[in-house]
Coordinates of C-alpha atoms and ligand atoms in Angstrom, one line a residue:
Chain A
M1 CA 10.9 36.0 -86.8
F2 CA 9.4 32.6 -87.3
S3 CA 12.1 31.0 -85.2
V4 CA 11.5 33.3 -82.3
E5 CA 7.8 32.6 -82.3
F6 CA 8.6 28.9 -82.5
Q7 CA 11.0 29.3 -79.5
A8 CA 8.2 30.9 -77.5
Y9 CA 5.7 28.2 -78.2
G10 CA 8.3 25.5 -77.6
Y11 CA 9.3 27.1 -74.4
F12 CA 5.7 27.3 -73.2
A13 CA 5.0 23.7 -74.1
V14 CA 8.1 22.5 -72.4
T15 CA 7.2 24.4 -69.2
V16 CA 3.7 23.0 -69.2
F17 CA 5.1 19.5 -69.8
M18 CA 7.6 19.7 -67.0
T19 CA 5.1 21.1 -64.5
V20 CA 2.7 18.3 -65.3
A21 CA 5.4 15.7 -65.1
L22 CA 6.6 17.0 -61.8
Y23 CA 3.2 17.1 -60.2
A24 CA 2.3 13.7 -61.7
Y25 CA 5.4 12.3 -60.0
I26 CA 4.5 13.8 -56.7
Y27 CA 1.0 12.5 -57.0
H28 CA 2.3 9.1 -57.9
L29 CA 4.6 9.0 -54.9
Y30 CA 2.0 10.0 -52.4
K31 CA -0.9 8.1 -54.0
N32 CA 0.9 4.7 -54.2
R33 CA 3.0 5.2 -51.1
K34 CA 4.6 1.9 -52.0
D35 CA 7.2 1.1 -54.7
A36 CA 7.2 -1.8 -57.1
D37 CA 8.5 -4.2 -54.5
G38 CA 5.6 -3.4 -52.2
H39 CA 7.6 -1.4 -49.7
D40 CA 6.3 1.8 -48.3
Y41 CA 8.9 4.4 -49.4
E42 CA 9.3 5.5 -45.8
E43 CA 10.6 2.1 -44.8
Y44 CA 13.8 3.1 -46.6
S45 CA 14.3 6.2 -44.5
N46 CA 16.1 4.4 -41.7
M47 CA 18.4 2.2 -43.8
A48 CA 21.4 4.1 -42.6
L49 CA 20.5 3.2 -39.0
H50 CA 20.4 -0.6 -39.8
D51 CA 23.5 -0.9 -41.8
G52 CA 25.4 -3.6 -39.9
I53 CA 26.5 -6.5 -42.0
E54 CA 24.3 -8.8 -39.9
D55 CA 21.2 -6.5 -39.9
T56 CA 18.3 -7.8 -41.9
P57 CA 18.0 -6.0 -45.3
V58 CA 14.8 -4.2 -46.1
N59 CA 14.6 -6.2 -49.3
S60 CA 17.0 -9.1 -49.3
L61 CA 18.8 -10.5 -52.3
P62 CA 19.6 -14.2 -51.6
K63 CA 23.3 -14.6 -51.5
D64 CA 25.0 -18.0 -51.1
D65 CA 27.9 -17.2 -48.8
K66 CA 30.7 -19.5 -49.6
K67 CA 32.4 -20.0 -46.3
Chain B
M1 CA 38.8 -18.6 -44.7
E2 CA 38.9 -19.2 -40.9
N3 CA 35.7 -18.9 -38.9
R4 CA 35.7 -15.2 -38.2
P5 CA 32.4 -13.3 -38.5
L6 CA 32.3 -11.2 -41.6
E7 CA 33.2 -7.6 -41.1
Y8 CA 33.3 -4.5 -43.3
D9 CA 36.8 -3.9 -44.7
Y10 CA 37.9 -0.2 -44.6
T11 CA 41.4 -0.6 -46.1
V12 CA 40.7 1.5 -49.2
A13 CA 38.5 4.0 -47.3
K14 CA 41.4 4.6 -44.9
M15 CA 43.8 5.2 -47.8
F16 CA 41.6 7.8 -49.2
M17 CA 41.0 9.5 -45.8
L18 CA 44.7 10.1 -45.8
T19 CA 44.7 11.8 -49.2
T20 CA 41.6 13.8 -48.3
I21 CA 43.5 15.3 -45.3
A22 CA 46.9 15.7 -47.0
L23 CA 45.5 17.3 -50.1
G24 CA 43.1 19.4 -48.1
I25 CA 46.1 20.9 -46.2
V26 CA 48.0 21.5 -49.4
G27 CA 45.1 23.1 -51.2
M28 CA 44.0 25.3 -48.4
L29 CA 47.5 26.4 -47.6
I30 CA 47.9 27.6 -51.2
G31 CA 44.4 29.3 -50.9
V32 CA 45.7 31.3 -48.0
I33 CA 48.8 32.2 -49.8
L34 CA 46.8 33.4 -52.8
A35 CA 44.5 35.4 -50.6
F36 CA 47.4 37.2 -49.0
E37 CA 49.1 37.7 -52.4
L38 CA 46.0 39.6 -53.5
A39 CA 46.1 41.8 -50.4
F40 CA 49.8 42.2 -50.3
P41 CA 51.3 41.8 -53.8
G42 CA 54.8 41.8 -52.5
I43 CA 54.2 38.1 -51.5
N44 CA 54.2 37.2 -55.2
T45 CA 57.9 37.5 -55.3
I46 CA 58.6 36.5 -51.7
L47 CA 61.3 34.0 -52.6
G48 CA 63.1 36.4 -54.9
S49 CA 62.6 37.2 -58.6
G50 CA 64.4 34.1 -59.6
L51 CA 61.7 31.9 -58.1
A52 CA 58.9 34.3 -58.8
E53 CA 57.7 32.0 -61.6
F54 CA 56.7 29.4 -59.0
T55 CA 55.3 31.7 -56.3
N56 CA 53.2 34.2 -58.3
F57 CA 49.4 34.2 -58.1
S58 CA 48.7 33.0 -61.6
R59 CA 50.9 29.9 -61.3
L60 CA 49.5 28.9 -57.9
R61 CA 45.8 29.6 -58.6
P62 CA 45.1 26.4 -60.6
L63 CA 47.1 24.5 -58.1
H64 CA 44.7 25.7 -55.4
T65 CA 41.5 25.0 -57.3
D66 CA 42.6 21.6 -58.6
S67 CA 44.0 20.4 -55.3
V68 CA 40.9 21.3 -53.4
I69 CA 38.6 19.9 -56.1
F70 CA 40.3 16.9 -57.5
G71 CA 42.4 16.3 -54.3
F72 CA 40.5 17.1 -51.2
T73 CA 36.9 16.8 -52.5
V74 CA 37.3 13.9 -54.8
S75 CA 39.4 11.9 -52.2
G76 CA 36.6 12.7 -49.7
I77 CA 34.1 11.2 -52.2
F78 CA 36.2 8.1 -52.7
A79 CA 36.8 7.7 -48.9
T80 CA 33.1 8.0 -48.1
W81 CA 32.0 5.7 -50.9
Y82 CA 34.3 2.9 -49.8
Y83 CA 32.8 3.3 -46.3
V84 CA 29.1 4.1 -47.0
G85 CA 28.8 1.8 -50.0
Q86 CA 29.7 -1.4 -48.2
R87 CA 27.4 -0.5 -45.3
V88 CA 24.2 0.4 -47.0
L89 CA 24.6 -2.5 -49.6
K90 CA 25.5 -4.9 -46.7
V91 CA 28.5 -6.4 -48.5
S92 CA 32.1 -6.3 -47.4
M93 CA 35.1 -5.5 -49.6
A94 CA 36.7 -8.5 -48.0
E95 CA 34.3 -10.7 -49.8
S96 CA 35.9 -10.0 -53.2
S97 CA 39.6 -10.0 -53.6
L98 CA 39.1 -8.6 -57.1
L99 CA 37.3 -5.5 -55.9
M100 CA 39.9 -5.1 -53.1
F101 CA 42.7 -5.3 -55.6
L102 CA 41.0 -2.8 -58.0
G103 CA 40.3 -0.4 -55.1
K104 CA 44.0 -0.4 -54.1
L105 CA 45.0 0.0 -57.7
Q106 CA 42.7 2.9 -58.0
F107 CA 44.3 4.5 -55.0
W108 CA 47.9 4.1 -56.2
L109 CA 47.1 5.3 -59.7
Y110 CA 45.3 8.3 -58.1
V111 CA 48.4 9.1 -56.1
I112 CA 50.6 9.0 -59.2
T113 CA 48.2 11.2 -61.1
V114 CA 48.1 13.7 -58.3
A115 CA 51.9 13.9 -58.4
A116 CA 51.9 14.4 -62.1
V117 CA 49.3 17.2 -61.8
V118 CA 51.3 19.0 -59.1
V119 CA 54.5 18.8 -61.1
S120 CA 53.0 19.9 -64.4
L121 CA 51.0 22.8 -62.9
L122 CA 53.9 24.0 -61.0
A123 CA 55.9 23.9 -64.2
G124 CA 53.2 26.0 -65.9
E125 CA 51.9 23.3 -68.2
T126 CA 48.3 23.8 -68.8
T127 CA 45.5 23.6 -71.4
S128 CA 44.2 26.9 -70.0
K129 CA 40.7 25.7 -69.3
E130 CA 39.5 26.4 -65.8
Y131 CA 39.2 23.2 -63.7
A132 CA 40.3 21.2 -66.8
E133 CA 43.9 22.4 -67.0
F134 CA 45.5 19.0 -67.3
E135 CA 47.3 17.9 -70.4
W136 CA 46.2 14.9 -72.3
P137 CA 48.4 12.2 -70.7
I138 CA 47.1 13.2 -67.3
D139 CA 43.5 13.3 -68.6
I140 CA 43.9 9.7 -69.7
A141 CA 45.2 8.7 -66.3
I142 CA 42.2 10.4 -64.6
V143 CA 39.8 8.6 -66.9
V144 CA 41.4 5.3 -65.8
V145 CA 41.1 6.2 -62.1
W146 CA 37.5 7.1 -62.6
V147 CA 36.7 3.9 -64.5
L148 CA 38.3 1.9 -61.7
F149 CA 36.0 3.8 -59.3
G150 CA 33.0 2.9 -61.4
V151 CA 34.0 -0.8 -61.7
N152 CA 34.3 -0.9 -57.9
M153 CA 31.0 0.9 -57.4
F154 CA 29.0 -1.4 -59.7
G155 CA 31.0 -4.4 -58.6
L156 CA 29.9 -3.8 -55.0
I157 CA 26.3 -3.1 -56.1
G158 CA 26.4 -6.4 -58.0
L159 CA 27.4 -8.3 -54.9
R160 CA 25.0 -6.7 -52.5
R161 CA 22.7 -8.4 -50.0
E162 CA 20.3 -5.4 -49.8
K163 CA 18.3 -5.2 -52.9
S164 CA 17.0 -1.6 -52.4
L165 CA 19.6 1.1 -53.1
Y166 CA 19.6 3.7 -50.4
I167 CA 19.3 7.3 -51.6
S168 CA 23.0 8.0 -51.0
V169 CA 23.8 5.2 -53.4
W170 CA 21.7 7.0 -56.1
Y171 CA 23.7 10.1 -55.5
Y172 CA 27.0 8.3 -55.7
I173 CA 25.9 6.7 -59.0
A174 CA 24.9 10.1 -60.3
T175 CA 28.3 11.5 -59.3
F176 CA 30.1 8.7 -61.2
L177 CA 28.0 9.0 -64.4
G178 CA 27.8 12.8 -64.3
I179 CA 31.5 13.4 -64.0
A180 CA 32.4 10.7 -66.5
M181 CA 30.2 12.4 -69.2
L182 CA 31.3 16.0 -68.4
Y183 CA 35.0 15.2 -68.2
L184 CA 35.1 13.3 -71.4
F185 CA 33.3 15.9 -73.5
N186 CA 35.1 18.9 -72.1
N187 CA 38.5 17.5 -72.4
M188 CA 38.3 16.5 -76.0
E189 CA 41.6 18.0 -77.2
V190 CA 44.0 17.9 -80.1
P191 CA 47.7 17.2 -79.3
T192 CA 49.9 19.9 -80.9
W193 CA 53.0 17.8 -81.5
L194 CA 52.5 17.9 -85.3
A195 CA 51.9 21.6 -85.4
T196 CA 54.2 24.6 -85.3
S197 CA 53.2 28.1 -84.2
A198 CA 54.1 31.0 -86.3
A199 CA 53.7 33.2 -83.3
G200 CA 56.1 31.0 -81.4
E201 CA 53.9 30.4 -78.3
T202 CA 55.6 28.2 -75.8
H203 CA 54.9 24.5 -75.8
I204 CA 53.2 24.3 -79.2
G205 CA 54.7 21.2 -80.6
D206 CA 55.6 19.5 -77.3
W207 CA 54.4 15.9 -77.2
F208 CA 52.3 16.4 -74.0
H209 CA 50.6 19.6 -75.0
S210 CA 47.2 19.9 -76.5
V211 CA 44.6 22.4 -77.4
S212 CA 40.8 22.2 -77.0
M213 CA 39.0 20.6 -79.9
Y214 CA 36.3 23.3 -79.7
A215 CA 36.9 27.0 -80.5
G216 CA 35.4 30.3 -79.6
T217 CA 31.8 30.4 -78.4
N218 CA 31.5 26.6 -78.7
D219 CA 34.4 26.2 -76.4
A220 CA 32.9 28.6 -73.9
L221 CA 29.6 26.7 -74.0
V222 CA 31.1 23.3 -73.5
Q223 CA 33.5 24.7 -70.8
W224 CA 30.7 26.1 -68.7
W225 CA 28.4 23.2 -69.2
Y226 CA 31.3 21.4 -67.7
G227 CA 32.3 24.0 -65.2
H228 CA 28.8 24.4 -63.8
N229 CA 28.1 20.7 -63.6
A230 CA 31.4 20.1 -62.0
V231 CA 29.9 22.2 -59.2
A232 CA 26.8 20.0 -59.5
F233 CA 28.4 16.6 -59.6
G234 CA 31.5 17.4 -57.5
F235 CA 30.3 19.9 -54.9
T236 CA 26.6 19.1 -54.6
V237 CA 25.5 15.6 -55.6
P238 CA 28.2 13.5 -53.7
I239 CA 28.0 15.8 -50.7
V240 CA 24.3 15.3 -50.6
A241 CA 25.0 11.6 -50.7
M242 CA 27.2 12.0 -47.6
I243 CA 24.7 14.0 -45.6
Y244 CA 21.9 11.5 -46.3
Y245 CA 24.0 8.8 -44.7
F246 CA 26.0 10.5 -42.0
L247 CA 23.4 12.9 -40.5
P248 CA 20.8 10.2 -39.9
K249 CA 23.4 7.7 -38.7
E250 CA 25.2 10.0 -36.3
S251 CA 21.9 11.4 -34.8
G252 CA 20.0 8.1 -34.8
Q253 CA 17.1 9.7 -36.6
A254 CA 15.4 8.3 -39.7
I255 CA 15.3 10.7 -42.7
Y256 CA 12.3 13.0 -42.3
S257 CA 10.7 12.1 -45.7
Y258 CA 12.1 9.5 -48.1
K259 CA 9.6 10.6 -50.7
L260 CA 11.0 14.1 -50.6
S261 CA 14.5 12.8 -51.0
L262 CA 13.4 10.9 -54.2
L263 CA 11.7 14.0 -55.6
S264 CA 14.6 16.2 -54.9
F265 CA 17.0 13.7 -56.5
W266 CA 15.1 13.7 -59.8
G267 CA 14.5 17.4 -59.6
L268 CA 18.2 18.1 -59.1
M269 CA 19.3 15.7 -61.9
F270 CA 16.9 17.3 -64.4
V271 CA 17.4 20.9 -63.6
Y272 CA 21.1 21.2 -63.0
L273 CA 22.2 20.3 -66.5
W274 CA 20.4 23.3 -68.1
A275 CA 21.7 26.0 -65.7
G276 CA 25.3 26.3 -67.0
G277 CA 24.4 29.2 -69.2
H278 CA 24.4 31.5 -66.1
H279 CA 28.2 31.6 -66.3
L280 CA 28.0 33.2 -69.8
L281 CA 25.4 35.9 -69.3
Y282 CA 26.1 38.9 -71.7
S283 CA 28.6 36.9 -73.6
T284 CA 28.4 35.7 -77.3
V285 CA 26.3 32.6 -76.6
P286 CA 22.8 32.7 -78.0
D287 CA 20.4 34.8 -75.9
W288 CA 18.0 32.0 -75.3
V289 CA 20.8 29.9 -73.8
Q290 CA 21.4 32.7 -71.3
T291 CA 17.7 33.1 -70.5
M292 CA 17.4 29.3 -70.1
G293 CA 20.4 29.4 -67.7
S294 CA 18.8 32.1 -65.6
I295 CA 15.4 30.4 -65.4
F296 CA 16.7 27.0 -64.6
S297 CA 19.0 28.5 -61.9
V298 CA 16.0 30.0 -60.1
V299 CA 14.1 26.7 -60.4
L300 CA 17.1 25.0 -58.9
I301 CA 16.3 26.4 -55.5
L302 CA 13.5 23.9 -55.2
P303 CA 15.3 20.6 -55.4
S304 CA 18.3 22.1 -53.5
W305 CA 16.2 23.3 -50.6
G306 CA 14.2 20.0 -50.8
S307 CA 17.3 18.1 -49.7
A308 CA 18.5 20.7 -47.2
I309 CA 15.1 21.1 -45.5
N310 CA 14.7 17.3 -45.4
M311 CA 18.0 17.1 -43.5
L312 CA 17.1 19.9 -41.1
L313 CA 13.7 18.3 -40.4
T314 CA 15.4 15.0 -39.8
M315 CA 16.7 16.8 -36.7
K316 CA 13.1 17.8 -35.7
G317 CA 12.7 17.6 -31.9
E318 CA 16.3 16.6 -31.6
W319 CA 17.9 20.0 -31.3
Q320 CA 19.5 19.2 -28.0
Q321 CA 21.8 16.9 -30.1
V322 CA 22.9 19.9 -32.2
A323 CA 23.8 21.8 -29.0
A324 CA 25.6 18.8 -27.5
S325 CA 27.6 17.4 -30.4
P326 CA 30.1 19.4 -32.4
L327 CA 30.0 16.7 -35.0
I328 CA 26.3 17.3 -35.6
K329 CA 26.9 21.0 -35.6
F330 CA 29.2 20.7 -38.6
M331 CA 26.5 18.9 -40.5
V332 CA 23.6 21.1 -39.6
L333 CA 25.6 24.2 -40.4
G334 CA 26.8 22.5 -43.6
S335 CA 23.2 22.1 -44.8
T336 CA 22.4 25.6 -43.8
F337 CA 25.3 26.9 -45.9
Y338 CA 24.0 24.7 -48.7
M339 CA 20.7 26.5 -48.5
F340 CA 22.5 29.8 -48.3
S341 CA 24.7 29.3 -51.4
T342 CA 21.8 27.8 -53.4
L343 CA 19.8 30.9 -52.7
E344 CA 22.7 33.2 -53.5
G345 CA 23.5 31.4 -56.7
P346 CA 20.1 31.9 -58.3
I347 CA 20.1 35.6 -57.3
Q348 CA 23.5 36.0 -59.0
A349 CA 22.0 34.2 -62.1
I350 CA 19.4 36.9 -62.6
K351 CA 20.7 38.9 -65.6
S352 CA 20.5 42.4 -64.0
V353 CA 22.2 41.1 -60.8
N354 CA 24.8 39.3 -62.8
A355 CA 25.7 42.6 -64.6
I356 CA 27.0 43.8 -61.3
A357 CA 28.3 40.5 -59.9
H358 CA 30.1 38.9 -62.8
F359 CA 33.9 39.2 -62.8
T360 CA 33.8 40.5 -59.2
D361 CA 34.7 39.1 -55.8
W362 CA 31.1 38.5 -55.0
I363 CA 31.4 35.4 -57.2
V364 CA 34.5 34.3 -55.2
G365 CA 32.5 34.9 -52.0
H366 CA 29.6 32.7 -53.4
V367 CA 32.1 30.0 -54.3
H368 CA 33.6 29.9 -50.8
D369 CA 30.5 30.0 -48.7
G370 CA 29.5 26.9 -50.7
V371 CA 32.8 25.1 -50.6
L372 CA 34.0 26.0 -47.1
G373 CA 30.6 26.0 -45.3
W374 CA 29.1 23.1 -47.1
V375 CA 31.6 20.9 -48.9
G376 CA 34.4 21.3 -46.4
F377 CA 32.2 21.0 -43.3
M378 CA 30.4 17.9 -44.6
I379 CA 33.6 16.1 -45.6
M380 CA 35.2 16.8 -42.3
A381 CA 32.1 15.6 -40.5
A382 CA 32.0 12.4 -42.5
L383 CA 35.6 11.7 -41.7
Y384 CA 35.0 12.4 -38.0
H385 CA 32.1 10.0 -38.0
M386 CA 34.1 7.3 -39.8
A387 CA 37.3 7.6 -37.7
P388 CA 36.0 5.7 -34.6
R389 CA 34.5 2.9 -36.8
V390 CA 37.5 2.6 -39.0
F391 CA 40.2 2.8 -36.4
K392 CA 38.1 1.3 -33.6
R393 CA 39.1 4.1 -31.3
E394 CA 37.3 7.0 -29.6
I395 CA 37.6 10.4 -31.3
Y396 CA 40.6 12.0 -29.5
S397 CA 39.1 15.2 -28.4
K398 CA 35.6 16.7 -28.3
S399 CA 36.7 20.1 -27.1
L400 CA 39.3 20.4 -29.8
M401 CA 36.5 19.6 -32.3
A402 CA 34.2 22.2 -30.8
S403 CA 36.9 24.9 -30.9
Q404 CA 37.7 24.0 -34.5
F405 CA 34.0 24.4 -35.3
W406 CA 33.8 27.9 -34.0
I407 CA 37.2 29.0 -35.5
Q408 CA 36.2 27.8 -38.9
T409 CA 32.7 29.2 -38.8
L410 CA 34.2 32.6 -38.0
G411 CA 36.6 32.0 -40.9
V412 CA 33.8 31.3 -43.3
V413 CA 31.8 34.3 -42.2
L414 CA 34.8 36.7 -42.5
Y415 CA 35.5 35.2 -46.0
F416 CA 32.1 35.6 -47.5
T417 CA 31.1 38.9 -45.9
S418 CA 34.3 40.6 -47.0
M419 CA 33.9 39.3 -50.5
W420 CA 30.3 40.5 -50.7
I421 CA 31.3 44.0 -49.8
A422 CA 34.4 43.9 -52.0
G423 CA 32.4 42.4 -54.9
I424 CA 29.5 44.8 -54.9
T425 CA 31.8 47.8 -54.4
Q426 CA 33.9 46.6 -57.3
G427 CA 30.8 46.1 -59.5
M428 CA 29.3 49.5 -58.7
M429 CA 32.6 51.3 -59.2
W430 CA 33.2 49.7 -62.6
R431 CA 29.8 50.8 -63.8
A432 CA 29.8 54.3 -62.4
H433 CA 30.0 57.1 -65.0
D434 CA 29.3 60.8 -65.3
E435 CA 26.6 62.5 -67.4
F436 CA 28.7 62.2 -70.5
G437 CA 29.3 58.5 -70.1
N438 CA 32.9 58.8 -69.0
L439 CA 33.9 56.2 -66.4
A440 CA 34.0 57.7 -62.9
Y441 CA 36.9 55.5 -61.7
S442 CA 39.9 53.8 -63.1
F443 CA 40.7 50.2 -62.3
I444 CA 43.4 51.0 -59.8
D445 CA 40.8 53.0 -57.7
T446 CA 38.9 49.8 -57.1
V447 CA 42.1 48.0 -56.1
T448 CA 42.9 50.6 -53.5
V449 CA 39.4 50.6 -52.0
L450 CA 39.3 46.8 -51.8
H451 CA 42.6 46.3 -49.9
P452 CA 41.1 46.1 -46.4
Y453 CA 38.5 43.5 -47.5
Y454 CA 41.2 41.4 -49.2
A455 CA 43.2 41.5 -45.9
I456 CA 40.0 40.4 -44.0
R457 CA 39.5 37.5 -46.4
G458 CA 43.1 36.4 -45.9
V459 CA 42.5 36.3 -42.1
G460 CA 39.2 34.4 -42.6
G461 CA 41.1 31.9 -44.8
L462 CA 43.9 31.6 -42.3
L463 CA 41.3 30.8 -39.5
Y464 CA 39.8 28.1 -41.7
L465 CA 43.2 26.6 -42.4
T466 CA 44.0 26.6 -38.7
G467 CA 40.8 24.7 -38.1
F468 CA 41.6 22.2 -40.8
L469 CA 45.0 21.6 -39.1
M470 CA 43.2 21.0 -35.8
F471 CA 41.0 18.5 -37.6
A472 CA 44.1 16.7 -39.1
Y473 CA 45.7 16.6 -35.6
N474 CA 42.5 15.3 -34.0
I475 CA 42.2 12.5 -36.6
Y476 CA 45.9 11.7 -36.2
K477 CA 45.6 11.4 -32.4
T478 CA 42.4 9.4 -32.8
M479 CA 44.3 7.0 -35.0
T480 CA 47.3 6.7 -32.6
A481 CA 46.2 7.6 -29.1
G482 CA 42.3 7.4 -28.9
K483 CA 40.8 5.1 -26.3
R484 CA 40.2 1.7 -27.8
L485 CA 36.6 0.6 -28.4
D486 CA 35.4 -3.0 -28.0
S487 CA 32.4 -2.6 -30.1
E488 CA 31.2 -0.4 -32.9
P489 CA 29.2 2.6 -31.7
A490 CA 25.7 2.6 -33.1
N491 CA 25.0 6.3 -33.5
A492 CA 26.7 9.2 -31.7
S493 CA 30.4 8.9 -32.2
P494 CA 32.2 8.5 -28.8
M495 CA 34.6 11.4 -28.1
G496 CA 37.3 12.0 -25.5
A497 CA 37.2 15.2 -23.4
Ligands
HEM501 C1 21.1 26.7 -56.9 C2 22.3 26.5 -57.0 C3 23.3 27.5 -57.6 C4 23.2 28.4 -58.5 C5 22.0 28.8 -59.4 C6 24.5 29.0 -58.7 C7 24.7 30.1 -59.6 C8 26.0 30.6 -59.8 C9 26.3 31.8 -60.6 C10 25.2 32.7 -61.3 C11 27.6 32.0 -60.7 C12 28.4 33.1 -61.3 C13 28.7 33.1 -62.7 C14 29.4 34.3 -63.1 O1 28.8 35.4 -63.2 O2 30.6 34.2 -63.3 C15 28.2 30.9 -59.9 C16 29.5 30.7 -59.8 C17 30.0 29.6 -59.1 N1 29.4 28.8 -58.2 FE1 27.4 28.7 -58.0 N2 25.4 28.5 -57.9 C18 24.7 27.5 -57.1 C19 25.2 26.7 -56.1 C20 26.6 26.6 -55.9 C21 27.1 25.7 -54.9 C22 26.3 24.9 -53.9 C23 28.5 25.8 -55.1 C24 29.6 25.1 -54.3 C25 29.5 24.3 -53.3 C26 28.8 26.7 -56.2 C27 30.0 26.9 -56.7 C28 30.3 27.9 -57.7 C29 31.6 28.1 -58.2 C30 32.8 27.3 -57.9 C31 31.4 29.2 -59.1 C32 32.6 29.9 -59.9 C33 32.9 29.3 -61.2 C34 34.0 30.2 -61.8 O3 33.7 31.3 -62.3 O4 35.1 29.7 -61.9 N3 27.6 27.1 -56.6 N4 27.2 30.1 -59.4
HEM502 C1 41.6 28.1 -46.4 C2 40.7 28.2 -47.2 C3 40.7 28.9 -48.6 C4 41.2 30.1 -49.0 C5 41.9 31.2 -48.2 C6 40.9 30.2 -50.4 C7 41.3 31.3 -51.2 C8 41.0 31.4 -52.6 C9 41.5 32.5 -53.4 C10 42.3 33.7 -52.9 C11 41.0 32.3 -54.7 C12 41.2 33.1 -55.9 C13 40.2 34.2 -56.1 C14 40.4 35.1 -57.2 O1 40.9 34.7 -58.2 O2 40.1 36.3 -57.0 C15 40.3 31.0 -54.6 C16 39.6 30.5 -55.7 C17 38.9 29.3 -55.7 N1 38.8 28.4 -54.6 FE1 39.5 28.7 -52.7 N2 40.3 29.1 -50.8 C18 40.1 28.2 -49.7 C19 39.5 27.0 -49.7 C20 38.9 26.4 -50.8 C21 38.2 25.1 -50.8 C22 38.2 24.2 -49.6 C23 37.7 24.9 -52.0 C24 36.9 23.8 -52.6 C25 36.6 22.7 -52.0 C26 38.0 26.1 -52.8 C27 37.6 26.3 -54.1 C28 38.0 27.4 -54.9 C29 37.5 27.6 -56.3 C30 36.6 26.6 -57.1 C31 38.1 28.8 -56.7 C32 37.9 29.4 -58.1 C33 36.8 30.4 -58.0 C34 36.4 31.2 -59.3 O3 37.0 31.0 -60.3 O4 35.5 32.0 -59.2 N3 38.7 27.0 -52.0 N4 40.3 30.5 -53.3

């Protein structure tokens, strides 16, 4: 019986942990609004629309094009 | 290099578009044959009893599932990756001859592997694990193809100009990692060439034959951890990758909420892996695994609907586009079917519902509203969007596409409604008993009652196949006879009448 009880506590703890982690992530996204590179997350939402090879990247990586 | 402006190079994408269509036709044709075999068993021996070995249901069934999954769907994943990958990373395959070579190598090896699969399955060589029927030499070839895919993916990412990875790229990476892990663990097998069988089963001792390394309940657990996540990383994750690129691009609308897309991504990744237990309810696996499977299945509605609603909201205020473009119709209905099957799945995962649904046609109905309405529609829409850019020609016919849409939608509806009725009828009849506990019906009673629904499913499948042939024809004509375009269309794909 010990193991069943242990399962129940474990289960409860994991559920609480996951719920907290999920809400913390949501809070983090909406609070900071920007990612580590300083871009608002929503700036990425039109990346599919500016996907030509000559379009300016949202966040460029310098690349020496050998011609 | 001469002084030409840099362009994206779609050589490898085109090759995989071809296999997507060819293997789609093969797989769906076999599906239709299977459906009619269930309705009219005489078809099992249609070519005479001498050839019955090759035409019966059990020989053809794995050929259907494997050609639509590893043929049609996986080719679609490759084709769209070699298109979308370059574009959102802003790097051309033409910039690296190594990646180009590896891409082509991947394609040809894939074609050889597919041929080996078709021959071996037709010959009845199988490890007898659903969706993992291939013998070990083929498994090794599949691993090599997949590794080449990964090298290409990370190679392209390494060369990119755009530092930030667009959400679709996250989903493609997850597809690669997920399938790699699942496939390796589930296909751990022991070749039988040193063994003999007292019972004299066929093929024990053949060099190419192998048996699973796991046994009994463990085998079932690993198999459905794999099976369920094959749905996750084959039918969900890469298809979400596609819709996040193709719907915004085709409609010219930015994603409704990028934050929601990130949240749904991590939610899906975390929750999916624990839900496989729902395939093993009331079996010998530990009770807590079953309960966990049920609970995670219900939680899975959230991240699934997160992506789907995000896509529908992307079209907010733009519904005239849905009315006007059959291409957008495919995607909007696709994400609606995605919501539908991810609501149906969790319901079936509830233990008391599963007691009725398991082993019945309701499951088959669930499978096909997902794969036909969501996976099939989305892959076709992606190829339609790619065609004018890849072939630099207008899509051959809009009216043909519109008729195809309605024919296939009707096909899907006939397929899943008939299977719901058949499945629930079947489940109820199996359980029915009198006051003394004697079963009220024998198995053959259910078979008789289900006949009309099986026939309807066959017709639904035939309509879907007809639509798919219209799609193939439309793409073929686009390639050969569509009006030439001087510049790449920005959003809505140009279509002839
Ligand atoms: C929230 C998402 C989903 C959940 C919780 C879910 C749940 C389930 C359940 C409970 C079963 C039946 C297990 C049984 O009794 O045999 C099942 C079977 C299946 N589902 Fe789903 N489903 C989901 C989404 C999808 C989607 C989107 C697809 C395909 C596009 C799909 C494809 C399948 C397949 C292929 C099987 C049959 C596996 C087999 O028995 O061979 N599912 N699913
Ligand atoms: C023309 C359309 C199609 C028809 C008529 C069709 C028909 C069938 C039939 C008759 C079965 C066997 C069901 C049974 O054993 O009772 C089946 C199984 C299956 N089909 Fe299809 N199919 C079609 C398209 C597809 C597509 C496009 C996919 C995937 C992309 C797909 C995936 C599957 C899977 C995963 C199973 C196994 C389901 C399970 O074990 O529960 N089918 N199909």
